[in-house]
Coordinates of C-alpha atoms in Angstrom, one line a residue:
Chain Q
X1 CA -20.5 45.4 18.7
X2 CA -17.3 46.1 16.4
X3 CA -15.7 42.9 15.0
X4 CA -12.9 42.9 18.0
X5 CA -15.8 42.5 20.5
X6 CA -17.5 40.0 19.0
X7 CA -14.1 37.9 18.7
X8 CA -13.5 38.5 22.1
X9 CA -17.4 37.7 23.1
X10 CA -17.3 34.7 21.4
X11 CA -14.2 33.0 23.1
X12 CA -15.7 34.2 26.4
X13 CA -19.0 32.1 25.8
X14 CA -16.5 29.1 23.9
X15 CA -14.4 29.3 27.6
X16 CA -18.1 28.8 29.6
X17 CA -18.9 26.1 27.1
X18 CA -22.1 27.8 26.2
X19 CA -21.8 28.8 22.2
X20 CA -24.9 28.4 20.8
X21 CA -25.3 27.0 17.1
X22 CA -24.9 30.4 15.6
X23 CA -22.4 31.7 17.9
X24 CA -20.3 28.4 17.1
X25 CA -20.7 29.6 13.2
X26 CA -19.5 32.7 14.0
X27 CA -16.5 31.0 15.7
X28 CA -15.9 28.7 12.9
X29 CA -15.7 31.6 10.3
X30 CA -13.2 33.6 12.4
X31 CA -11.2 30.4 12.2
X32 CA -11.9 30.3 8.5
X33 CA -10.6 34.1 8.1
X34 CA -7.4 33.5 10.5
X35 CA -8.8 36.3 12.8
X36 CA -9.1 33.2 15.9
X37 CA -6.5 30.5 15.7
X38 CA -6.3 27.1 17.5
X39 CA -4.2 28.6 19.8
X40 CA -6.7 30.4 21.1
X41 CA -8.8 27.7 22.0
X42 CA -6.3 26.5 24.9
X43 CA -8.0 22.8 25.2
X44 CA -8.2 22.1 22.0
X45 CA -4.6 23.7 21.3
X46 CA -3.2 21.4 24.1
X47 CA -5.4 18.2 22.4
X48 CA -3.9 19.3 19.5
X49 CA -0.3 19.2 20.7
X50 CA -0.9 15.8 22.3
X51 CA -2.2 14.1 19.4
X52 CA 1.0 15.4 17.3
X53 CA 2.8 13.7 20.1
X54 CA 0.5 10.6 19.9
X55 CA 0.8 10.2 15.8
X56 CA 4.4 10.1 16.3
X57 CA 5.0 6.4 16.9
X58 CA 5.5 5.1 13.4
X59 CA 7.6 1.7 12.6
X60 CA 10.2 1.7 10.2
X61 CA 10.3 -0.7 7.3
X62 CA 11.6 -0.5 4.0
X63 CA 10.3 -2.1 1.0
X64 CA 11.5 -1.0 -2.8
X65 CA 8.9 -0.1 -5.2
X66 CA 8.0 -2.8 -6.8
X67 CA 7.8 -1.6 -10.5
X68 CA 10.1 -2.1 -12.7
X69 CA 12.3 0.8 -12.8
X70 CA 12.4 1.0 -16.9
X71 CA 10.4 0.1 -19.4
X72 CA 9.5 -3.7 -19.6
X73 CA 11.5 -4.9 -23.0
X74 CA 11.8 -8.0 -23.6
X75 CA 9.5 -11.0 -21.5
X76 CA 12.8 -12.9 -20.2
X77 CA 14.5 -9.2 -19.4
X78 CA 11.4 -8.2 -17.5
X79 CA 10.1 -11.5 -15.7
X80 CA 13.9 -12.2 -14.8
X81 CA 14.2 -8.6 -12.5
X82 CA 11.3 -8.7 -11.3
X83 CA 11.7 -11.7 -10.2
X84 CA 14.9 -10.6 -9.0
X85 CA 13.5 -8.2 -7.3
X86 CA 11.3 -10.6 -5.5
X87 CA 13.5 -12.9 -4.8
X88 CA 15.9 -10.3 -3.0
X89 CA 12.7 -9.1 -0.8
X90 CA 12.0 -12.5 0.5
X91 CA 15.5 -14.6 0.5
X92 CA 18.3 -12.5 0.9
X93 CA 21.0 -14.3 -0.3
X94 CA 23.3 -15.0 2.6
X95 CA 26.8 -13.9 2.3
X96 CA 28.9 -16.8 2.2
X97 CA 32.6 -17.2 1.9
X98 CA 33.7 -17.9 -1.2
X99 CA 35.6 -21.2 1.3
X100 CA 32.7 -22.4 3.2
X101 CA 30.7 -22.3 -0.7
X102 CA 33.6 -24.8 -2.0
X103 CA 32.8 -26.9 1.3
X104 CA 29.2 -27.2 0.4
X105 CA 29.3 -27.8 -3.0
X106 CA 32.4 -30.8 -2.2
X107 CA 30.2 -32.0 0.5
X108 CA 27.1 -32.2 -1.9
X109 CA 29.2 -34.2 -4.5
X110 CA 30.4 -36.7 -1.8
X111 CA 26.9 -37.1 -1.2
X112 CA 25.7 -37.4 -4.0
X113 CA 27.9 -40.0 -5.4
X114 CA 27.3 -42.3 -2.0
X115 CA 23.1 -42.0 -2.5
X116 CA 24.0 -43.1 -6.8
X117 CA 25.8 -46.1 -5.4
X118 CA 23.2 -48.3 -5.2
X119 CA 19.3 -48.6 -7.5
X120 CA 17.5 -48.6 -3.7
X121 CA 19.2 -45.5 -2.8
X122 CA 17.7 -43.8 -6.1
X123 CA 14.5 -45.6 -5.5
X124 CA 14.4 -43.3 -1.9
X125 CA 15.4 -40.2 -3.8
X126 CA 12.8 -40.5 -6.2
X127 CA 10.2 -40.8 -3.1
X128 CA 11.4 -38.6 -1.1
X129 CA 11.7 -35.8 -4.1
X130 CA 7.7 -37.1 -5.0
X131 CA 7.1 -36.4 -1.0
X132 CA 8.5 -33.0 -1.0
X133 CA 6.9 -32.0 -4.0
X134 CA 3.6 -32.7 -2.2
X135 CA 4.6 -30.7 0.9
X136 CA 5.2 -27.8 -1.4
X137 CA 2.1 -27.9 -3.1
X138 CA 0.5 -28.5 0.2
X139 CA 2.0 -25.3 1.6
X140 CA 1.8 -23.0 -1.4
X141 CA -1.7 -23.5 -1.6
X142 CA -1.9 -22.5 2.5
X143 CA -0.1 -19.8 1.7
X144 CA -2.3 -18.6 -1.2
X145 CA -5.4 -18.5 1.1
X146 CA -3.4 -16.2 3.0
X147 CA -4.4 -12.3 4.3
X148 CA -0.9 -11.4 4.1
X149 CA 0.5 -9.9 0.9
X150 CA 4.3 -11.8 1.7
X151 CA 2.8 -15.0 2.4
X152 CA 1.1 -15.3 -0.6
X153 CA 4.1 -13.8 -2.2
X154 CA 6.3 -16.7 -0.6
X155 CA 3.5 -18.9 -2.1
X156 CA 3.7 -18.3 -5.4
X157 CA 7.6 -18.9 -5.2
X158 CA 7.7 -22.1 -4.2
X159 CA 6.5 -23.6 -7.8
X160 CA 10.2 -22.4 -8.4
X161 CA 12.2 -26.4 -9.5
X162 CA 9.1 -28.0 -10.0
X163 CA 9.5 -29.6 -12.9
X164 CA 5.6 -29.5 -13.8
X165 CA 2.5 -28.6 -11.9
X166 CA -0.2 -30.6 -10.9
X167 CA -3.9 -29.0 -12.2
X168 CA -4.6 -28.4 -8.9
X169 CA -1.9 -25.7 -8.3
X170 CA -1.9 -24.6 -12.0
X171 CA -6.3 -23.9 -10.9
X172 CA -4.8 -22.2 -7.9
X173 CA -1.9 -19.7 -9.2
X174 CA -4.3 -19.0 -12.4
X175 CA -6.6 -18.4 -9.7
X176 CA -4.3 -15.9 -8.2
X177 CA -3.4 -14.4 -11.6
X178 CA -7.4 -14.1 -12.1
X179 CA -8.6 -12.2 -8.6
X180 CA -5.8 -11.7 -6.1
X181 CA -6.1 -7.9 -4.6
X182 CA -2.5 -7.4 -5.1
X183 CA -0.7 -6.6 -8.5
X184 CA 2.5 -7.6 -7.4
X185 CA 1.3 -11.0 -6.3
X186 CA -0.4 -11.3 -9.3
X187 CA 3.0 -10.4 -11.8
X188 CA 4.6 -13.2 -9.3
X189 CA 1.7 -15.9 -10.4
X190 CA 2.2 -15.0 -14.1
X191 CA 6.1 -15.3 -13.7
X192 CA 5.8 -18.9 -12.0
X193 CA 3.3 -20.1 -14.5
X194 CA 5.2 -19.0 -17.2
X195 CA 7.4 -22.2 -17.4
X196 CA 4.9 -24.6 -17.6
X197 CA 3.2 -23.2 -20.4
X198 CA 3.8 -26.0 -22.1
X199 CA 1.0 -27.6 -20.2
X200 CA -2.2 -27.2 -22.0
X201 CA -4.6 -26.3 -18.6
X202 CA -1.8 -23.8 -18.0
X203 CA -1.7 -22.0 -21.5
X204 CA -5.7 -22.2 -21.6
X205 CA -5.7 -20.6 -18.4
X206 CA -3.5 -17.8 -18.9
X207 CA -5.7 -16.7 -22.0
X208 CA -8.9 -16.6 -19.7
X209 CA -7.3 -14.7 -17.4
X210 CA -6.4 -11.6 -19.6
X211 CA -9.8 -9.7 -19.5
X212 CA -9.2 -9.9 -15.1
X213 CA -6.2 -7.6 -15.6
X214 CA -6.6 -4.2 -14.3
X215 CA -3.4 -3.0 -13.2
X216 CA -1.2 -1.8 -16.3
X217 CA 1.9 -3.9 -15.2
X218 CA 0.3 -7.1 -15.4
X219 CA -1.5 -6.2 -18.6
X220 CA 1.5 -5.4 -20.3
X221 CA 3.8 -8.4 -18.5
X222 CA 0.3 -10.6 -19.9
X223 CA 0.6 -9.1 -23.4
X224 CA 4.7 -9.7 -23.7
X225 CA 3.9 -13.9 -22.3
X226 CA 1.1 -14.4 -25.3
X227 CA 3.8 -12.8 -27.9
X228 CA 6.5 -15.2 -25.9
X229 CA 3.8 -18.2 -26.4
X230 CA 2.9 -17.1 -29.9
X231 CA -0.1 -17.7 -28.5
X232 CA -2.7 -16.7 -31.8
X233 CA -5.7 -17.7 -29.4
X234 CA -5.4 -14.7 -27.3
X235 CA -6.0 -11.9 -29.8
X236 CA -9.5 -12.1 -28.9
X237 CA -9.1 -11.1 -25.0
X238 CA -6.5 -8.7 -26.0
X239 CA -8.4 -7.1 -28.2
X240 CA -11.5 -7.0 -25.2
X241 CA -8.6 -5.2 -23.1
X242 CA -7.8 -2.7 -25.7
X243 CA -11.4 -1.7 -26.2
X244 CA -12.1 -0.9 -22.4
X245 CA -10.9 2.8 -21.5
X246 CA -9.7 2.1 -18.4
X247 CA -6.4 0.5 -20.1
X248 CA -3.8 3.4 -20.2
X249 CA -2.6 4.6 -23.7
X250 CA 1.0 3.1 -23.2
X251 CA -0.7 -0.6 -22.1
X252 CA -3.1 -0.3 -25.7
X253 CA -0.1 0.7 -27.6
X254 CA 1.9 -2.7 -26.0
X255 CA -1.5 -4.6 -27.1
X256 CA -2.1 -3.2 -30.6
X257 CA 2.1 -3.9 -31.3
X258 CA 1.3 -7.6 -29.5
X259 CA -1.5 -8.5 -31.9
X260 CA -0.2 -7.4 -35.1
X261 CA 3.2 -9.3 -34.0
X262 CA 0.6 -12.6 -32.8
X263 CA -1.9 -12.5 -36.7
Chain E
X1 CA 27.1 14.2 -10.4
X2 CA 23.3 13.9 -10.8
X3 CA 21.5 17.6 -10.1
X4 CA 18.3 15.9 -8.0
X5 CA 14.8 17.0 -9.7
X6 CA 12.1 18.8 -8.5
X7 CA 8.8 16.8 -7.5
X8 CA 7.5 18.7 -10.5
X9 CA 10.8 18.2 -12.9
X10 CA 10.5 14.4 -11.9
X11 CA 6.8 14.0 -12.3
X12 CA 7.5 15.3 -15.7
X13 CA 10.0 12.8 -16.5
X14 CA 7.4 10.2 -15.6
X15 CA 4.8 11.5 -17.8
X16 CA 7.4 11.2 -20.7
X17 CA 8.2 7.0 -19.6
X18 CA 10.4 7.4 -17.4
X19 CA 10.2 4.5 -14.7
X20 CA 13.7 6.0 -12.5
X21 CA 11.8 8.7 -11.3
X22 CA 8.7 7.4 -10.2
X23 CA 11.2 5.7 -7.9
X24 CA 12.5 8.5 -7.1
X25 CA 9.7 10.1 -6.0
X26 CA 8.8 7.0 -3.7
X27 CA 12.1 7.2 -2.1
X28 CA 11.0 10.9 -1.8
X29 CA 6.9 10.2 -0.2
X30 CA 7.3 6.6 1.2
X31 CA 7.8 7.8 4.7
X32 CA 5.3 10.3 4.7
X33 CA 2.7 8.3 2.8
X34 CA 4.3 5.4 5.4
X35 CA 3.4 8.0 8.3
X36 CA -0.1 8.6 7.0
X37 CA -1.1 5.2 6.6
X38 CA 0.0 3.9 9.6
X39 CA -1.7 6.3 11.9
X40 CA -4.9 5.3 9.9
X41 CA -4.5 1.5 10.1
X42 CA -1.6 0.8 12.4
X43 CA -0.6 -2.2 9.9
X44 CA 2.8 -2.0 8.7
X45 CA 2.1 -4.6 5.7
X46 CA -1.0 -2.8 4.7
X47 CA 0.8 0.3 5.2
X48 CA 3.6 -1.2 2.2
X49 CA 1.0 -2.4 0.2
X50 CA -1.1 0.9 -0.2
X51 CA 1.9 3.0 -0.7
X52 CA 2.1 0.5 -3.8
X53 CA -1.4 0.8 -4.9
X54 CA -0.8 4.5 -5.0
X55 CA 2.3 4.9 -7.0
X56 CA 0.6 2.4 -9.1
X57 CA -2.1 4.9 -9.3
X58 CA 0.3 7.9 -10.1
X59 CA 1.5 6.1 -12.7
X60 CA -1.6 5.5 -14.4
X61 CA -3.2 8.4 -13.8
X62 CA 0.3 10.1 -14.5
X63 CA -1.8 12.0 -17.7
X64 CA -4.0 14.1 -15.4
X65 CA -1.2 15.8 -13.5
X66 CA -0.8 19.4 -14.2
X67 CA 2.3 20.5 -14.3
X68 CA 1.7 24.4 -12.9
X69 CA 0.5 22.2 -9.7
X70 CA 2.0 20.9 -6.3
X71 CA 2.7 17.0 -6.7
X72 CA 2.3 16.8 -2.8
X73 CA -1.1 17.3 -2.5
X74 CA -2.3 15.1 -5.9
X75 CA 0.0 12.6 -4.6
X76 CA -2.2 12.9 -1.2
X77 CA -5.5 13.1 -2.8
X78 CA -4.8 9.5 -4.9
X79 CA -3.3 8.4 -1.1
X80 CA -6.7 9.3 0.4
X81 CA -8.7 7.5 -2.4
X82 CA -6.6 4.3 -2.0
X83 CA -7.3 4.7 2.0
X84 CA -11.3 5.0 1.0
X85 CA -10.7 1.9 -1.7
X86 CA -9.3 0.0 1.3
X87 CA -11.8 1.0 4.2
X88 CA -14.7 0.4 2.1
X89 CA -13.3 -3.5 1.2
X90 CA -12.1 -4.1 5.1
X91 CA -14.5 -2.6 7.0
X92 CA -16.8 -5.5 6.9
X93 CA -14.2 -7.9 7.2
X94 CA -12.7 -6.0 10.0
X95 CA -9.5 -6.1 9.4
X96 CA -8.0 -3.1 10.5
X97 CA -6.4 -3.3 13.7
X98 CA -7.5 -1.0 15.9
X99 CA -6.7 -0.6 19.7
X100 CA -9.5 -1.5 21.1
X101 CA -11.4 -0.7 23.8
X102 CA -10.3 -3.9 25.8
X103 CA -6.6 -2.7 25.9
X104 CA -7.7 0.6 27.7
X105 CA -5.2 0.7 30.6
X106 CA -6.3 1.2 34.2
X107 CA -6.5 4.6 34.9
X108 CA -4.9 4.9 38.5
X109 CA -3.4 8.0 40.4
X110 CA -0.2 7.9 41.6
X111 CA 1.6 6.2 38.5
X112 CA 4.6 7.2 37.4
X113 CA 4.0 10.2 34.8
X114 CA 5.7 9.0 32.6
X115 CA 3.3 5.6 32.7
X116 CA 0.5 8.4 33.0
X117 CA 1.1 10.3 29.7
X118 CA 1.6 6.8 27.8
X119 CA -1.3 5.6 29.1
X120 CA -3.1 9.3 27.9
X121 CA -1.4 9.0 24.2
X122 CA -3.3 4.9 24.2
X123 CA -6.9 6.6 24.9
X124 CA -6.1 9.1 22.4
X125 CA -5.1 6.6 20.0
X126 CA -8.3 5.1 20.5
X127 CA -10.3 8.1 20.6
X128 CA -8.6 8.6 17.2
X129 CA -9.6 5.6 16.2
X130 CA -13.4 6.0 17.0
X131 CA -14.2 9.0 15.0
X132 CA -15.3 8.6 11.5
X133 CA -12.2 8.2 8.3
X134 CA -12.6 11.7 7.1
X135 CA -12.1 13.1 10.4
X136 CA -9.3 10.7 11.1
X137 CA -7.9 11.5 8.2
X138 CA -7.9 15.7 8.6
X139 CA -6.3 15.1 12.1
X140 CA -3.4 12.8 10.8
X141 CA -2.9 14.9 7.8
X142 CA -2.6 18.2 9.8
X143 CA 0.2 16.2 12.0
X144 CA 2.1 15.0 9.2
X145 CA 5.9 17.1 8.7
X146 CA 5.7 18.7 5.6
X147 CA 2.2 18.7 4.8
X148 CA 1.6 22.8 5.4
X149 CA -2.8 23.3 5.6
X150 CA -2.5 25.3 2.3
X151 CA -1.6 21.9 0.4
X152 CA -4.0 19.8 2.7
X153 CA -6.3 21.9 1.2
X154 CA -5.5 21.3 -2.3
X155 CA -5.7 17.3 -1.5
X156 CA -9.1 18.3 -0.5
X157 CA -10.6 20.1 -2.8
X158 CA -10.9 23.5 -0.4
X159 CA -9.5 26.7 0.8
X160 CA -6.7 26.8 4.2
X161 CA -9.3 28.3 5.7
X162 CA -12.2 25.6 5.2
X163 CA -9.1 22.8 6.6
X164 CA -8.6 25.3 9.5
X165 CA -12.2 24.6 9.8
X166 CA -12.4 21.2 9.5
X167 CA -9.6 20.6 11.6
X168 CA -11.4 22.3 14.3
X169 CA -14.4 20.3 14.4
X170 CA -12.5 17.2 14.0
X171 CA -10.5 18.2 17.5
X172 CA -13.9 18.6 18.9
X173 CA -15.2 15.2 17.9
X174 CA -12.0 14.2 19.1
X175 CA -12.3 15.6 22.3
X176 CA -15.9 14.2 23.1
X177 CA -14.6 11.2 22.3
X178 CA -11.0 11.3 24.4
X179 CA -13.8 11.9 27.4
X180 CA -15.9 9.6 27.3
X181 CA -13.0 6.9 27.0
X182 CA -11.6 8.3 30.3
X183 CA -15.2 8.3 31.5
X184 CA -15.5 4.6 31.1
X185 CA -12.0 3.8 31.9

C-alpha cells in the first residue's frame, strides 16, 4: 500500500470509529507531516469551529499597568504616582464645576464655623472623628482579609488622613507588606505605612519585612523608604536581599547604592 | 510623530531601562493575554491580575530574551507559567469559577435554535472546563487571533507539527467529554 492508500485507509477506519492504537499513530503522524489536516476529520473540524465560536465570549475591562512607567527616582516622585495611579483606578475624581466646587467649599466654611461656636459642639467632633476612625480601621482590616485584589487595594487606602495608626492596623498593613500575593497591593501597604514611620512598631516592622520582598518593584520602592528613613538598621536585610540571586541586577545595583548612601 | 516599534525594537528598549515600552507592549498583549486567561478561569479580576504577574515577569526576566526571537510566543510561555503558578495555589482552594455541572441547561427539542446553540456553546464550555490545564490550554491557544500554531509551538517548546498533534488529541478529549455532558444532561 503506497502512502496515498494508507491516508485514505486510515480516514476510512477513523470515519467507522475503529482505528486501532497503531492505526491512530499512523493518523497522528500524517497530522504531524500536514499530509491529513483537521479538516479532514469533519467532527472534530466542526467541534473545532464551535469551540472558536464558544471562546469568543470575553468581557471587556481595562486596567493600566501598574508599573511605573520610568524609572523610580526619588521615594516622594515614585510613592506620589503610584499612588496616583492608584488613586485614579479606584476614585475617579468626579468632574465638578468649577461653581458647584465654590458652593461646597462655602458651604463647608458655614459649617464649620456654626459646629466651632460652641466647646460641646467640638466635644461631638472630636467623638465623632474618634468613631469614624474606628469604623475605618474596622473596615480596612475586612477588607485586607479579602480574596479580591481591589478590595484589599481599597483597604490599604483608607489609612489615608489618619493621623496615626493604631498597632493593630500597623500588625495588619506590615502584614500585607510581609505575605500578600499581589505586588501592587503590597507597594500600596508600603506607601500608606510610609507616613507613620515615625512610629517605632511601624519603622521596626518595615525593616523585618525586607527579606519577604520578591517582586523587584517593591524591593526597590523598600530600598528608596530605608534611604528616606536613614534607616542604618536595615543594611543588614538589604544586604540578605542583595546576596540572594533571584534579585535582578538593576534591584542589587538600587541596594548596593542604598547601603553605601545608609553607612 | 512617534514611528511605533516593533515587539522586538520595544522589547529591546526594555532590556536597556526603558519602563514606556513595557507599557507599550501591554497595551499591545493585554487583550490577547486578557482573551487567554479568561477562557481558562472565566474571572475577569484574576484575569487583570495575571496579566500583571506576567509583565512583571517580562520585566524581570527581560535579560533572557533573545533578540533573533518572536516576543509573542516568550510572552506566552511566561503567560502559561503564571497560569500553572496560579492553578497550582487555587486548585485546592477552588477558586476558579467554573460552570459547573449544576448550571447544565435542560436539553429539550423544540427550542428555539438560537436557545439550542447557546445552550450547546454552555456544555462545551463545560466540557472545556473538565479536561485537564494543558489540554485546556492547547485548545484556547489554537483559538486565540493572532496566535498562528508555528508560534504556539515556540511557547511550547515543539515543532507545528507536534501542536497539530496535540491539538488533535485535545479535540478528542474534548469531544468524549462534550458527550458524556449531553449524555447526562
Amino acid at each position: 500500500m503506497n502512502q496515498q492508500e494508507d491516508i485514505a485507509y486510515i480516514l476510512s477506519r477513523y470515519q467507522q470509529e475503529a482505528l486501532t492504537e497503531q492505526e491512530e499513530k499512523r493518523l497522528e503522524d500524517y497530522l504531524e507531516i500536514g499530509l491529513i489536516q483537521l479538516s479532514d476529520l469533519p467532527d472534530l473540524a466542526k467541534l473545532d469551529a464551535q469551540l472558536g465560536v464558544a471562546l469568543q465570549e470575553v468581557p471587556v475591562t481595562s486596567r493600566p499597568l501598574m508599573i511605573k512607567e520610568a524609572q523610580p527616582s526619588a521615594l516622594s516622585n515614585f510613592l506620589k504616582e503610584a499612588g496616583e495611579k492608584l488613586q485614579q483606578l479606584f476614585t475617579p475624581a468626579p468632574r465638578i464645576s468649577l461653581a458647584y466646587t465654590f458652593l461646597l467649599v462655602g458651604f463647608g466654611v458655614l459649617i464649620t464655623s456654626w459646629y466651632f461656636q460652641s466647646q460641646n459642639q467640638q466635644e461631638k467632633i472630636t467623638r465623632l472623628e474618634g468613631e469614624l476612625t474606628q469604623v475605618k480601621e474596622m473596615m480596612l482590616l475586612t477588607l485586607l482579609d479579602k480574596e479580591s485584589t481591589g478590595e484589599r487595594l481599597k483597604a490599604v487606602q483608607l489609612t489615608r488622613d489618619m493621623p496615626q495608626v493604631s498597632d493593630q492596623i500597623a500588625d495588619a498593613l506590615l502584614e500585607t507588606l510581609k505575605q500578600d500575593d499581589n505586588p501592587n497591593v503590597r507597594l500600596a501597604a508600603l506607601e500608606a505605612l510610609y507616613p507613620y514611620a515615625d512610629q517605632a512598631v511601624v519603622r521596626e516592622g518595615l525593616i523585618k519585612t525586607i527579606s519577604y520582598q520578591e517582586s523587584p518593584l517593591v524591593q526597590w520602592a523598600i530600598a528608596e523608604v530605608m534611604v528616606a528613613l536613614q534607616e542604618k538598621r536595615s543594611v543588614e536585610e538589604l544586604r540578605k536581599l542583595l546576596s540572594e540571586e533571584q534579585t535582578t541586577d538593576e534591584v542589587k545595583e538600587k541596594i548596593k547604592s542604598s547601603i553605601q548612601v545608609l553607612m | 510623530m512617534r514611528q511605533t516599534l516593533t515587539d522586538q525594537q520595544a522589547m529591546q528598549a526594555v532590556k536597556e531601562g526603558s519602563m514606556q515600552e513595557l507599557g507599550t507592549l501591554y497595551q499591545r498583549y493585554r487583550p490577547i493575554l486578557f482573551s487567554f486567561f479568561y477562557n481558562l478561569y472565566r474571572n475577569p479580576e484574576v484575569c487583570d491580575d495575571l496579566i500583571q504577574n506576567v509583565f512583571e515577569r517580562v520585566l524581570k526576566y527581560k535579560s533572557r530574551y533573545r533578540e533573533e526571537g518572536s516576543f509573542k510566543p516568550w510572552l506566552f510561555s511566561i503567560a502559561r507559567n503564571v497560569s500553572h503558578d496560579y492553578y497550582k495555589k487555587t486548585k485546592s482552594r477552588k477558586e476558579v469559577q467554573v460552570e459547573s455541572w449544576e448550571e447544565l441547561p435542560l436539553l429539550t427539542v423544540g427550542k428555539d435554535k438560537k436557545i439550542e446553540q447557546e445552550e450547546e456553546l454552555t456544555l462545551l464550555r463545560i466540557a472545556l472546563n473538565k479536561l485537564d490545564l494543558e489540554k485546556k490550554e492547547i485548545l484556547i491557544m489554537s483559538k486565540l487571533k493572532g496566535l498562528p500554531y508555528k508560534e504556539i509551538g515556540e511557547s511550547l517548546g515543539c515543532t507545528e507539527g507536534a501542536v497539530k498533534v496535540k491539538v488533535y488529541r485535545a479535540l478528542k478529549a474534548l469531544q468524549k467529554t462534550y458527550q458524556e455532558i449531553i449524555q447526562s444532561a
